[in-house]
Coordinates of C-alpha atoms in Angstrom, one line a residue:
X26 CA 13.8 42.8 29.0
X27 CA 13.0 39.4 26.9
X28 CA 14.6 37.2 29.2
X29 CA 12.3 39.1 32.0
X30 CA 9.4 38.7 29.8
X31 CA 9.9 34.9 28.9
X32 CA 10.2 34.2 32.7
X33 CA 7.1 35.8 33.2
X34 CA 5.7 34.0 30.9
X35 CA 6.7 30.8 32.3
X36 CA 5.2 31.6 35.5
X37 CA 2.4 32.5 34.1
X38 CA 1.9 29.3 32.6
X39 CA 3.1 27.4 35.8
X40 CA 0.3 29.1 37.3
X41 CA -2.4 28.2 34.7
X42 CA -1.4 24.5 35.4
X43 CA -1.7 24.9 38.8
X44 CA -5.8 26.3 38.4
X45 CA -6.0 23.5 35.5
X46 CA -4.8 20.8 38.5
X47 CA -7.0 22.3 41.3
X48 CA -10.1 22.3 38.6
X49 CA -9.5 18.2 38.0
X50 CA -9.5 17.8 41.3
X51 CA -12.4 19.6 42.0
X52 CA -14.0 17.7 39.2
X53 CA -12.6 14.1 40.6
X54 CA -14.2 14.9 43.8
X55 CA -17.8 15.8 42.4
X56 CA -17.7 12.8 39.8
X57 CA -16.9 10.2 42.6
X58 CA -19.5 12.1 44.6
X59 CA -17.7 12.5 47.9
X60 CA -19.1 15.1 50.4
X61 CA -17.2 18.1 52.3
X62 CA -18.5 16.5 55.5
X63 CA -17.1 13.2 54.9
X64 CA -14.2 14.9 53.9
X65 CA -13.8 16.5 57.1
X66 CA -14.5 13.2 59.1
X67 CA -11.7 11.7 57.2
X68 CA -9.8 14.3 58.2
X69 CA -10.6 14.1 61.9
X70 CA -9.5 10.4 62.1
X71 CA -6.0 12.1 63.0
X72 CA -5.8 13.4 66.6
X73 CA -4.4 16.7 67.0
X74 CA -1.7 15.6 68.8
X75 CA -0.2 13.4 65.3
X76 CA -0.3 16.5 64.0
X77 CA 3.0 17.4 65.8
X78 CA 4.6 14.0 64.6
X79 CA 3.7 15.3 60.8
X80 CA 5.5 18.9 61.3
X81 CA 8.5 16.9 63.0
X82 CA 8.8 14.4 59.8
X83 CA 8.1 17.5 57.4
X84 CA 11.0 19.3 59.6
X85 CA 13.0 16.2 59.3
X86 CA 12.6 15.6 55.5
X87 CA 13.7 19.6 54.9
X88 CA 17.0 19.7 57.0
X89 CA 18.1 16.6 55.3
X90 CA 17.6 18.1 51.9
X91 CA 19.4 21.1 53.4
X92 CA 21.8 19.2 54.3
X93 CA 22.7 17.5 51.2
X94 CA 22.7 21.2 49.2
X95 CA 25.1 22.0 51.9
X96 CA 27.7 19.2 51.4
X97 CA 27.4 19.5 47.9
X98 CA 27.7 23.2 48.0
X99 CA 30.8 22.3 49.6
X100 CA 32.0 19.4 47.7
X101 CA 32.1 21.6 44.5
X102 CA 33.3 25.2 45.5
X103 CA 37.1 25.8 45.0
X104 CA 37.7 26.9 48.9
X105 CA 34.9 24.5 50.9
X106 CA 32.3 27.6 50.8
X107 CA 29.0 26.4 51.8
X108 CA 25.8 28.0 53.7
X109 CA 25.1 27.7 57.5
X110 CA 22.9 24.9 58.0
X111 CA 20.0 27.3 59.5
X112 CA 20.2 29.4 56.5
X113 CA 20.3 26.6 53.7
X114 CA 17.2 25.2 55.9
X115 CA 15.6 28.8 55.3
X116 CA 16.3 28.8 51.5
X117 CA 15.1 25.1 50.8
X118 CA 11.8 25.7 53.6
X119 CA 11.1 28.4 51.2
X120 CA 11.8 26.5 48.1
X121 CA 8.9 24.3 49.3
X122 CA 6.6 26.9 50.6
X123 CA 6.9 28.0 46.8
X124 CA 6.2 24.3 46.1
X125 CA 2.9 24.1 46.8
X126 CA 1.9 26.7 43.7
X127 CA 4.7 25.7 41.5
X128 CA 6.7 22.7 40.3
X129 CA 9.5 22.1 43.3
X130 CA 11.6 20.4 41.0
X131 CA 12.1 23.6 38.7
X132 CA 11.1 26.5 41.9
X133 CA 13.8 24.9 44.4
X134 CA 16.7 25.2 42.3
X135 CA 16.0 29.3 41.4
X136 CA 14.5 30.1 45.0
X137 CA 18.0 28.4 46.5
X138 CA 20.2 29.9 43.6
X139 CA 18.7 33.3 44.8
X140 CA 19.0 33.7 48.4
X141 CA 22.4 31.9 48.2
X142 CA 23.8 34.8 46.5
X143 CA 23.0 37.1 49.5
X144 CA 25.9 35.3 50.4
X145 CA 28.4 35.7 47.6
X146 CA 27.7 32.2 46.0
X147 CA 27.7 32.1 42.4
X148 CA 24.2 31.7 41.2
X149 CA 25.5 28.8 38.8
X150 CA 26.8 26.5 41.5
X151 CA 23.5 27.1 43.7
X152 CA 21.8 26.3 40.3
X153 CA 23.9 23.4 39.8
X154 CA 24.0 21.7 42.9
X155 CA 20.6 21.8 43.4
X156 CA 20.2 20.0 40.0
X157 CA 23.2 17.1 41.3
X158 CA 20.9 16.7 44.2
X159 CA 17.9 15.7 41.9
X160 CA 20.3 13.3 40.2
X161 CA 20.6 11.3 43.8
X162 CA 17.0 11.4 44.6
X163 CA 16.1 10.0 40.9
X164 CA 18.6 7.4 42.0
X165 CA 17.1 6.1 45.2
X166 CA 13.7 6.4 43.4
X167 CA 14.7 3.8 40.6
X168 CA 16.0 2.0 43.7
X169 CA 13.2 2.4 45.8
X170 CA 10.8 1.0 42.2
X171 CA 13.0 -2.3 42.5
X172 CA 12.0 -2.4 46.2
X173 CA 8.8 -2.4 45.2
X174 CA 9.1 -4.9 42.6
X175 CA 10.7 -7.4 44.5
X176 CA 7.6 -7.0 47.3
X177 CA 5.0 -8.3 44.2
X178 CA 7.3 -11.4 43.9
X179 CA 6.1 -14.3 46.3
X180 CA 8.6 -14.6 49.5
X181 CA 8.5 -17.0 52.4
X182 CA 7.6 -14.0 54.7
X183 CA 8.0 -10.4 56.1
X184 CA 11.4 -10.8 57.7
X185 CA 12.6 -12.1 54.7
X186 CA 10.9 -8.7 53.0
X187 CA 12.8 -6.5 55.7
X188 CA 16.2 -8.2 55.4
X189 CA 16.1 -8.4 51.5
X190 CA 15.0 -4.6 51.8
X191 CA 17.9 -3.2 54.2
X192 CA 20.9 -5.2 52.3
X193 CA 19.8 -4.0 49.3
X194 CA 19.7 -0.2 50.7
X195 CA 22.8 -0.8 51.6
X196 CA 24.3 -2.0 48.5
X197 CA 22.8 1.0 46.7
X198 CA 25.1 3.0 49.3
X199 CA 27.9 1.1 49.4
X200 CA 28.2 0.6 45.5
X201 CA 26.8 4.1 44.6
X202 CA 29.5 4.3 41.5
X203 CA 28.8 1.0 40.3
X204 CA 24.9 2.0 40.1
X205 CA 25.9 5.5 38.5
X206 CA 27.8 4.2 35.6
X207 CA 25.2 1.8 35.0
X208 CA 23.0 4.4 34.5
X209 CA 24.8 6.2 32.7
X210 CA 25.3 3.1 30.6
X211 CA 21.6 2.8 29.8
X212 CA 20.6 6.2 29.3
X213 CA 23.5 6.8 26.4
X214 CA 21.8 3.3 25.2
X215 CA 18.3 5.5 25.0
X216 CA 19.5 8.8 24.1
X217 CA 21.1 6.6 20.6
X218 CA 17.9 4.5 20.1
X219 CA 14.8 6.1 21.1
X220 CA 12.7 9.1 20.2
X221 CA 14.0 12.6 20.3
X222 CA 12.2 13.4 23.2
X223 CA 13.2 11.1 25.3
X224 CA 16.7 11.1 24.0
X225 CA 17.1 14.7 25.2
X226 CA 15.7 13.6 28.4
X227 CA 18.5 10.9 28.1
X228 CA 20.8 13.4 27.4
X229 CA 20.5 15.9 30.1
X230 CA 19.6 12.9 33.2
X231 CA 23.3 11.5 31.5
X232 CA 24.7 14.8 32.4
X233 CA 23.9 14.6 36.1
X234 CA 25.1 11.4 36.5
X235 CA 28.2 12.4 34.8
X236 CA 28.5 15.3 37.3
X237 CA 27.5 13.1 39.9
X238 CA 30.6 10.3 39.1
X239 CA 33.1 13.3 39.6
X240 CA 32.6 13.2 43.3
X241 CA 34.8 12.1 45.7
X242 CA 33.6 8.6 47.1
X243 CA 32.8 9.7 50.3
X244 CA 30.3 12.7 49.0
X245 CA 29.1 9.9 47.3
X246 CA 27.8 7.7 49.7
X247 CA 26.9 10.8 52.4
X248 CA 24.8 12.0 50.0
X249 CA 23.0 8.7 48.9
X250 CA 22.4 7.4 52.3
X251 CA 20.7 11.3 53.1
X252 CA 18.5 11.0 49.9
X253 CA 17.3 7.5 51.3
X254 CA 16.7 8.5 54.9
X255 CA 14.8 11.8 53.5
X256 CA 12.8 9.0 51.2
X257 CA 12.0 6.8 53.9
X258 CA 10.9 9.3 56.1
X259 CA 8.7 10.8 53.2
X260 CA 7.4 7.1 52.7
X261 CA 6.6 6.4 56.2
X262 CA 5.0 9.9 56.9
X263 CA 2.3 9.4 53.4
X264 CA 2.1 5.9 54.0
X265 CA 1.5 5.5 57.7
X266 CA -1.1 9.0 57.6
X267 CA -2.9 6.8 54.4
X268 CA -3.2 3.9 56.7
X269 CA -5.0 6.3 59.9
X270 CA -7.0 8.1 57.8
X271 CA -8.5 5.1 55.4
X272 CA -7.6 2.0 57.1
X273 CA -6.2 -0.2 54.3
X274 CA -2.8 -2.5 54.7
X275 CA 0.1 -0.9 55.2
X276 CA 2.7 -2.9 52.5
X277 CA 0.0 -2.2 49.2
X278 CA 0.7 1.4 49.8
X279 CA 4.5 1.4 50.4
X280 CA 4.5 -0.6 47.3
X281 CA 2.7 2.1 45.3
X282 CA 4.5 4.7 47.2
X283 CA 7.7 4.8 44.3
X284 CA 4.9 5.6 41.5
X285 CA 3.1 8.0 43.3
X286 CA 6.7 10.4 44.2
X287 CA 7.4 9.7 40.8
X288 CA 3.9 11.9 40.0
X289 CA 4.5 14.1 42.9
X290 CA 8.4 14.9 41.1
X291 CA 7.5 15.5 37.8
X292 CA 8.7 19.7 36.4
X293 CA 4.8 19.9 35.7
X294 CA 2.4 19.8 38.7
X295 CA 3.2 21.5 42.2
X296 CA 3.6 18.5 44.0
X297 CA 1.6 16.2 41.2
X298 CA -1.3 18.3 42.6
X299 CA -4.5 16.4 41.2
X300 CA -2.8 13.4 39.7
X301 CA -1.2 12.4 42.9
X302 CA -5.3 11.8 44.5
X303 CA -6.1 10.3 41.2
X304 CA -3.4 7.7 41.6
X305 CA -4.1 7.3 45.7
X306 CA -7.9 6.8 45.2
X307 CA -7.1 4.2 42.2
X308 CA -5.0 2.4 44.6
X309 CA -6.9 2.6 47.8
X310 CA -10.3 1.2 45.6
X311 CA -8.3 -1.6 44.5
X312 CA -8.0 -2.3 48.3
X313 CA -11.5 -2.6 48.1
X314 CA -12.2 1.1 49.6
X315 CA -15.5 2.6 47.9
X316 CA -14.6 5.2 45.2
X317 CA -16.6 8.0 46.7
X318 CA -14.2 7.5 49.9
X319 CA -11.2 6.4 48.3
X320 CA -11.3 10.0 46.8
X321 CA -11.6 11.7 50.3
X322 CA -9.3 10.0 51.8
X323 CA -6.5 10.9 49.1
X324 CA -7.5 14.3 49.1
X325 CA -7.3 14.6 53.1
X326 CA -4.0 13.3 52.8
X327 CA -2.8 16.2 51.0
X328 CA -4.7 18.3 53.3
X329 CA -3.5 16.9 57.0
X330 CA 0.0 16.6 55.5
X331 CA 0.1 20.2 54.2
X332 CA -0.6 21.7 57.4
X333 CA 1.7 19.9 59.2
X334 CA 4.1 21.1 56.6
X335 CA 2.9 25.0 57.8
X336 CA 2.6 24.8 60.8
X337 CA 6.9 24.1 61.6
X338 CA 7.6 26.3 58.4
X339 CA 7.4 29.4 60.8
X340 CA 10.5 27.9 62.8
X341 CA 12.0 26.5 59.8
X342 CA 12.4 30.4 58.4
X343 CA 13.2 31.8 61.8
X344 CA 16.8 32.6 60.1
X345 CA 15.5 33.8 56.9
X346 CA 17.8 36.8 56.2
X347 CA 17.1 39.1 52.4
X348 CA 20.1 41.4 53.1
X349 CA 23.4 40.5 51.4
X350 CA 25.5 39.0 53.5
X351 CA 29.3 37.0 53.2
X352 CA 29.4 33.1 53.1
X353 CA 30.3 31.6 56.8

């Protein structure tokens, strides 16, 4: 009954977060004094067919984090037990439904742990694969923040840019272990030196890595090189919809884009609800966008992308199945 309670509890806190983020936005969007009208004209800069291209990326960016639950569901069970691709795409669609309201980071593990038992697989391993999965995607975001780095640094052109960016994708996937131990490397170095808060941060992101350096080097890489194509595709779907709806460059928001996922994944806000507009607008006035429209345009981002999002969820879910059912 307490453990019932305290996840109660928890939820209802997630949810009190949640109103807390809608209220700042609200709040952003009076204090810059933006309109609902302009809002909608912002909005309407996407044609209706684009909005087919957004539920095909937000398809695409699902099925390839289904995919890499599956291979690692796989990679870690005893006898190769896994979930049928159409059902792990069911379990992690739902995960992100549940992401809009709650913190995906903490709601996808639990949702996924839950309906893969209807299937007879420990709770645990769904639990802990989920969590090895976050473990890649933190990777290929510290990867993706070099990227971004390396763009504010002067270079004789955008080929060069491109190149420089592709071989060093590549090396991320071809020397995957090499770039797990070193992390491992730095974040015993902070769990020994730093604050206790961020050395039990340390500690458990050490963990993962750990876990993560026990594959077998073929896991390895399959599961790197998924976590980059999901990022790029996340990347170039924000980025490029940015770029239609407000009209700014193209390479100041793809070199932003690490900072804002990294606000979008943090266990706090459903989908850094709130702080993620803050961030854009900051970013798209520095582009020299008014304030008042900077704000719209950020917040009819989240909009246009989120129903795109519903709109393939329905076929997404098509194999959603609550009755208890054996493992394929």
């Amino acid at each position: 009954m307490g453990g019932a309670e305290a996840i109660q509890g928890r939820l209802w806190i997630a949810l009190a977060i949640t109103a807390g983020a809608v209220l700042g936005m609200v709040a952003l969007f009076m204090a810059s004094k933006a309109s609902l009208a302009s809002l909608a004209a912002m909005c309407a800069r996407v044609p209706l067919w684009t909005y087919g291209v957004i539920a095909l990326g937000q398809a695409t960016i699902v099925l390839l984090a289904a995919v890499r639950w599956r291979v690692l569901l796989k990679a870690v069970s005893p006898r190769g037990e896994t979930l049928a691709l159409r059902h792990a795409t069911a379990a992690t669609t739902s995960a992100a439904i549940a992401g809009q309201f709650l913190p995906i980071q903490l709601c996808t593990p639990v949702i996924r742990a839950w309906f893969a038992s209807r299937f007879d697989i420990p709770v645990l391993r769904s639990l802990g694969t989920s969590a090895l999965e976050q473990t890649f995607q933190l990777l290929v975001l510290v990867g993706a923040a070099g990227l971004s780095v390396m763009f504010l640094l002067p270079t004789p052109g955008w080929m060069f840019d491109a190149s420089a960016a592709i071989l060093f994708m590549t090396a991320l996937i071809v020397f995957v272990r090499l770039a797990i131990q070193l992390a491992s490397k730095l974040l015993v170095h902070v769990a020994d030196h730093e604050t206790p808060l961020l050395s039990r941060t340390a500690g458990r992101l050490r963990l993962g890595f750990e876990r993560a350096a026990q594959l077998p080097d073929g896991i390895l890489t399959s599961i790197t090189a998924l976590s980059l194509l999901g990022y790029a595709v996340l990347a170039a779907l924000n980025v490029l919809l940015l770029n239609a709806i407000a009209g700014v460059d193209i390479l100041p928001l793809l070199i932003a884009y690490p900072l804002v996922l990294f606000l979008m994944s943090l266990p706090v806000l459903p989908g850094g609800l709130g702080v993620v507009e803050a961030t854009w607008a900051g970013i798209l006035a520095r582009e020299g966008l008014p304030f008042d429209q900077a704000v719209e345009a950020a917040l009819a981002l989240r909009v246009v992308s989120t129903l795109g999002f519903f709109l393939i969820a329905p076929l997404l879910l098509a194999d959603l199945r609550l009755s208890k059912r054996s493992a394929p």
